[in-house]
Short mmCIF file of C-alpha atoms and ligand atoms in Angstrom, two decimals:
data_model
loop_
_atom_site.label_atom_id
_atom_site.label_comp_id
_atom_site.label_asym_id
_atom_site.label_seq_id
_atom_site.Cartn_x
_atom_site.Cartn_y
_atom_site.Cartn_z
CA MET A 1 87.56 124.56 75.54
CA GLN A 2 88.13 125.35 71.87
CA GLN A 3 89.74 128.72 71.24
CA ARG A 4 91.18 130.46 68.25
CA LEU A 5 94.78 129.45 67.71
CA GLN A 6 96.08 133.02 67.65
CA LYS A 7 94.54 133.64 71.08
CA ILE A 8 96.12 130.49 72.49
CA ILE A 9 99.53 131.49 71.14
CA ALA A 10 99.22 135.06 72.45
CA ASP A 11 98.05 133.79 75.85
CA ALA A 12 101.11 131.56 76.01
CA GLY A 13 103.24 134.69 75.83
CA ILE A 14 104.86 133.76 72.53
CA THR A 15 103.78 136.91 70.73
CA SER A 16 100.80 139.18 70.08
CA ARG A 17 97.61 137.93 68.44
CA ARG A 18 98.37 139.82 65.26
CA LYS A 19 101.85 138.31 64.95
CA ALA A 20 100.44 134.89 65.83
CA GLU A 21 98.11 135.19 62.84
CA GLN A 22 101.12 135.89 60.67
CA MET A 23 102.88 132.81 62.09
CA ILE A 24 99.84 130.69 61.25
CA LEU A 25 99.80 131.99 57.67
CA GLU A 26 103.52 131.27 57.40
CA GLY A 27 102.91 127.62 58.30
CA ARG A 28 104.83 127.78 61.57
CA VAL A 29 102.03 126.41 63.72
CA SER A 30 100.84 122.82 64.05
CA VAL A 31 98.05 121.15 66.02
CA ASN A 32 98.53 117.48 66.86
CA ALA A 33 101.35 117.27 64.32
CA GLU A 34 99.28 118.74 61.47
CA ALA A 35 100.28 122.10 60.07
CA VAL A 36 97.51 124.68 60.32
CA THR A 37 97.62 127.63 57.95
CA GLN A 38 93.96 128.62 58.04
CA LEU A 39 93.12 131.73 60.06
CA GLY A 40 90.17 131.14 62.34
CA SER A 41 91.23 127.56 63.14
CA LYS A 42 90.53 126.51 66.69
CA ALA A 43 92.12 124.15 69.16
CA ASP A 44 91.82 123.18 72.81
CA PRO A 45 94.87 124.32 74.74
CA GLU A 46 94.14 121.74 77.48
CA ARG A 47 94.00 118.75 75.14
CA ASP A 48 95.72 119.51 71.86
CA HIS A 49 99.45 119.51 71.23
CA ILE A 50 100.13 122.90 69.74
CA ARG A 51 103.57 123.66 68.40
CA VAL A 52 105.06 126.93 67.19
CA ASP A 53 108.24 126.51 65.17
CA GLY A 54 108.31 122.93 66.47
CA ARG A 55 108.17 123.96 70.14
CA LEU A 56 105.33 122.63 72.22
CA LEU A 57 103.27 125.26 74.03
CA SER A 58 103.10 124.52 77.70
CA ARG A 59 99.49 124.09 78.79
CA ALA A 60 98.56 127.02 80.87
CA THR A 61 101.31 129.58 80.72
CA GLN A 62 100.75 131.99 83.54
CA HIS A 63 100.95 135.62 82.73
CA VAL A 64 103.65 137.55 84.49
CA TYR A 65 103.78 141.34 84.76
CA LEU A 66 106.92 143.01 86.05
CA LEU A 67 107.91 146.60 86.62
CA LEU A 68 111.64 147.16 86.25
CA ASN A 69 113.73 150.22 87.05
CA LYS A 70 116.26 149.91 84.24
CA PRO A 71 119.72 151.23 85.03
CA VAL A 72 121.82 153.05 82.43
CA GLY A 73 124.00 150.61 80.49
CA TYR A 74 121.43 147.94 79.59
CA VAL A 75 119.72 147.44 76.26
CA SER A 76 115.97 146.94 76.34
CA THR A 77 115.92 144.37 73.54
CA VAL A 78 115.93 140.63 74.08
CA SER A 79 119.37 140.26 72.53
CA ASP A 80 122.05 142.66 71.34
CA PRO A 81 124.39 142.21 68.37
CA GLN A 82 127.01 144.21 70.30
CA ARG A 83 126.66 141.81 73.25
CA ARG A 84 125.80 144.52 75.75
CA PRO A 85 123.82 143.40 78.81
CA THR A 86 120.07 143.22 78.26
CA VAL A 87 117.31 144.07 80.71
CA LEU A 88 116.43 140.35 80.75
CA SER A 89 119.68 139.67 82.63
CA LEU A 90 118.11 141.61 85.53
CA VAL A 91 115.13 139.22 85.67
CA ARG A 92 115.91 136.30 87.93
CA GLY A 93 113.79 133.59 89.48
CA ILE A 94 110.96 133.88 86.92
CA LYS A 95 110.43 130.75 84.85
CA GLN A 96 108.24 132.33 82.16
CA ARG A 97 109.88 134.11 79.27
CA VAL A 98 109.02 137.80 79.47
CA TYR A 99 109.57 140.61 76.99
CA PRO A 100 110.06 144.34 77.44
CA VAL A 101 107.07 146.51 76.47
CA GLY A 102 108.58 149.27 74.34
CA ARG A 103 112.11 150.56 74.57
CA LEU A 104 114.38 152.68 76.71
CA ASP A 105 117.73 153.68 75.22
CA TYR A 106 120.95 152.14 76.46
CA HIS A 107 121.87 155.50 78.05
CA SER A 108 118.43 156.05 79.58
CA SER A 109 117.16 154.69 82.86
CA GLY A 110 113.81 154.19 84.51
CA LEU A 111 110.60 152.28 84.33
CA MET A 112 109.81 149.45 81.94
CA ILE A 113 107.08 146.85 82.00
CA LEU A 114 108.08 143.29 81.13
CA THR A 115 105.47 140.64 80.46
CA ASN A 116 104.59 137.50 78.54
CA ASP A 117 101.08 138.84 77.88
CA GLY A 118 101.31 139.74 74.20
CA ASP A 119 97.85 141.30 74.14
CA LEU A 120 98.51 143.72 76.97
CA ALA A 121 101.95 144.58 75.56
CA ASN A 122 100.39 145.41 72.21
CA TYR A 123 97.62 147.42 73.80
CA LEU A 124 100.02 149.50 75.88
CA MET A 125 102.05 150.28 72.76
CA SER A 126 99.01 151.21 70.69
CA ARG A 127 97.49 154.61 70.10
CA ALA A 128 94.21 153.34 71.49
CA SER A 129 95.57 153.17 75.03
CA SER A 130 97.47 156.52 74.87
CA VAL A 131 99.32 155.59 78.05
CA PRO A 132 101.19 158.66 79.32
CA ARG A 133 104.86 158.23 80.11
CA THR A 134 106.71 160.82 82.17
CA TYR A 135 110.43 161.50 81.89
CA HIS A 136 112.90 163.59 83.84
CA VAL A 137 115.59 165.01 81.61
CA LYS A 138 118.74 166.99 82.25
CA LEU A 139 119.60 169.37 79.42
CA GLN A 140 122.92 170.51 78.06
CA GLY A 141 121.84 174.16 78.35
CA ARG A 142 119.00 176.51 79.22
CA PRO A 143 116.05 176.65 76.81
CA GLU A 144 113.96 179.80 76.29
CA ALA A 145 110.33 179.74 77.42
CA GLY A 146 109.30 179.99 73.75
CA GLU A 147 111.26 176.85 72.91
CA ILE A 148 109.49 174.90 75.65
CA ALA A 149 106.14 176.16 74.34
CA LYS A 150 107.14 174.86 70.90
CA LEU A 151 107.79 171.40 72.36
CA GLU A 152 104.44 171.41 74.10
CA SER A 153 102.50 172.23 70.98
CA GLY A 154 104.44 169.69 68.89
CA VAL A 155 107.54 169.54 66.71
CA VAL A 156 107.97 167.70 63.44
CA LEU A 157 109.88 164.40 63.62
CA ASP A 158 110.18 162.27 60.50
CA GLY A 159 107.66 164.46 58.72
CA ARG A 160 104.96 164.08 61.38
CA ARG A 161 104.12 166.46 64.22
CA THR A 162 104.38 165.11 67.75
CA ALA A 163 101.18 165.13 69.81
CA PRO A 164 100.74 167.96 72.31
CA CYS A 165 102.60 167.22 75.54
CA GLN A 166 103.32 168.76 78.92
CA VAL A 167 106.73 170.10 79.91
CA ARG A 168 107.57 171.71 83.25
CA PRO A 169 110.79 172.86 84.88
CA LEU A 170 112.10 170.80 87.79
CA ALA A 171 115.48 172.32 88.69
CA GLU A 172 117.21 175.43 87.48
CA GLY A 173 120.92 175.78 86.69
CA ASP A 174 123.29 175.78 83.74
CA LYS A 175 122.10 172.24 83.03
CA PRO A 176 118.48 172.39 84.13
CA TRP A 177 116.10 169.46 84.69
CA TYR A 178 112.68 169.27 83.06
CA GLU A 179 109.76 166.91 83.28
CA ILE A 180 108.04 165.90 80.05
CA THR A 181 104.93 163.73 79.67
CA LEU A 182 104.16 162.08 76.34
CA VAL A 183 101.32 159.89 75.15
CA GLU A 184 103.35 158.57 72.20
CA GLY A 185 106.41 156.39 72.07
CA ARG A 186 108.28 157.19 68.89
CA TYR A 187 111.90 156.27 68.29
CA HIS A 188 114.18 158.26 70.67
CA GLN A 189 111.32 160.70 70.92
CA VAL A 190 112.33 162.71 73.97
CA ARG A 191 115.94 163.14 72.89
CA ARG A 192 114.93 164.07 69.35
CA MET A 193 112.30 166.56 70.52
CA PHE A 194 114.81 168.44 72.67
CA GLU A 195 117.37 168.30 69.86
CA ARG A 196 114.78 170.02 67.64
CA ILE A 197 114.90 173.04 69.96
CA GLY A 198 118.70 172.89 70.10
CA GLN A 199 118.94 171.49 73.65
CA PRO A 200 120.52 168.04 73.77
CA VAL A 201 119.46 165.75 76.64
CA VAL A 202 122.37 164.62 78.80
CA LYS A 203 120.36 162.42 81.19
CA LEU A 204 117.00 160.78 80.73
CA ARG A 205 114.95 158.85 83.27
CA ARG A 206 111.42 157.48 82.85
CA VAL A 207 109.72 158.05 86.19
CA ARG A 208 106.11 157.17 85.48
CA ILE A 209 104.04 154.94 83.19
CA ALA A 210 100.33 155.75 83.56
CA PHE A 211 99.86 155.51 87.36
CA LEU A 212 103.01 153.43 88.01
CA THR A 213 105.91 155.31 89.58
CA ASP A 214 109.47 154.38 90.50
CA ARG A 215 108.79 154.92 94.20
CA GLY A 216 110.66 152.31 96.24
CA LEU A 217 112.28 150.77 93.16
CA ARG A 218 115.99 151.43 92.90
CA PRO A 219 117.84 151.08 89.58
CA GLY A 220 118.19 147.39 88.76
CA GLU A 221 115.24 146.40 90.97
CA LEU A 222 111.93 145.00 89.81
CA ARG A 223 108.62 144.00 91.29
CA HIS A 224 105.51 142.14 90.22
CA LEU A 225 102.54 144.32 89.34
CA THR A 226 99.54 143.68 91.55
CA ARG A 227 96.39 142.20 90.09
CA ALA A 228 94.65 145.55 90.53
CA GLU A 229 97.45 147.36 88.67
CA VAL A 230 97.24 144.89 85.78
CA GLU A 231 93.46 145.35 85.56
CA ARG A 232 93.87 149.12 85.59
CA LEU A 233 96.37 148.94 82.74
CA LYS A 234 94.15 146.62 80.73
CA ASN A 235 91.29 149.10 81.06
CA TRP A 236 93.37 152.21 80.46
CA LYS A 237 91.82 154.29 77.70
CA GLY A 238 92.84 157.57 76.19
CA ALA A 239 94.46 160.60 77.75
CA ARG A 240 93.40 161.43 81.28
N1 URA B 301 112.75 158.88 74.49
C1 URA B 301 114.07 158.80 74.24
O1 URA B 301 114.63 159.61 73.52
N2 URA B 301 114.75 157.81 74.81
C2 URA B 301 114.20 156.90 75.63
O2 URA B 301 114.89 156.02 76.12
C3 URA B 301 112.82 157.00 75.86
C4 URA B 301 112.11 158.01 75.29
#
């Protein structure tokens, strides 16, 4: 069946549809040995030989959806100029190439989704989905109630106010634990938000993405998402 080239490339897990369009415009895609630079071009993934940067797309790449509990000490990029271990080194026995959806800092731990489904990855990262992510953080010191209220109503990072969020105490002490739930994923957002109120984060763990929790998943472990979980993520819309 004829399909738009960008859809075929995204379905093969190479990249998102939007980036696939860019690749087509850049002349990096060919169909049956002919370069295609026209957006809207179609091909049949079952019959045509489609190449991206010279590499043949395998016919029906199966989508894979994994939930990983990232330990501290791994980068969440595909490669690292400093040669630190990447989360991909924790993925074994999966023949498809998967990519992390979003980032968790080297010093942070917790849940990450890895997939070769570029469309779902893009959707989960977009504002349209507003997927809530919940973190447990240990602070350097004790914040005042007013400071927590400030976080909840939003602080300015890079000239833009953060969306309202929920923060609740988890454990008291000189270095208390808090839970924070965000519907955005800006660069180092949790750490920078607490820094804004003068309370550096000393430990950070992502414990929930939408309805997915780390229950039964020890650091370094991963599992496949069920079909029902994938469907629920695909249909996730807005804050709930
Ligand atoms: N916010 C951060 O500051 N770090 C993370 O790893 C995730 C969210």
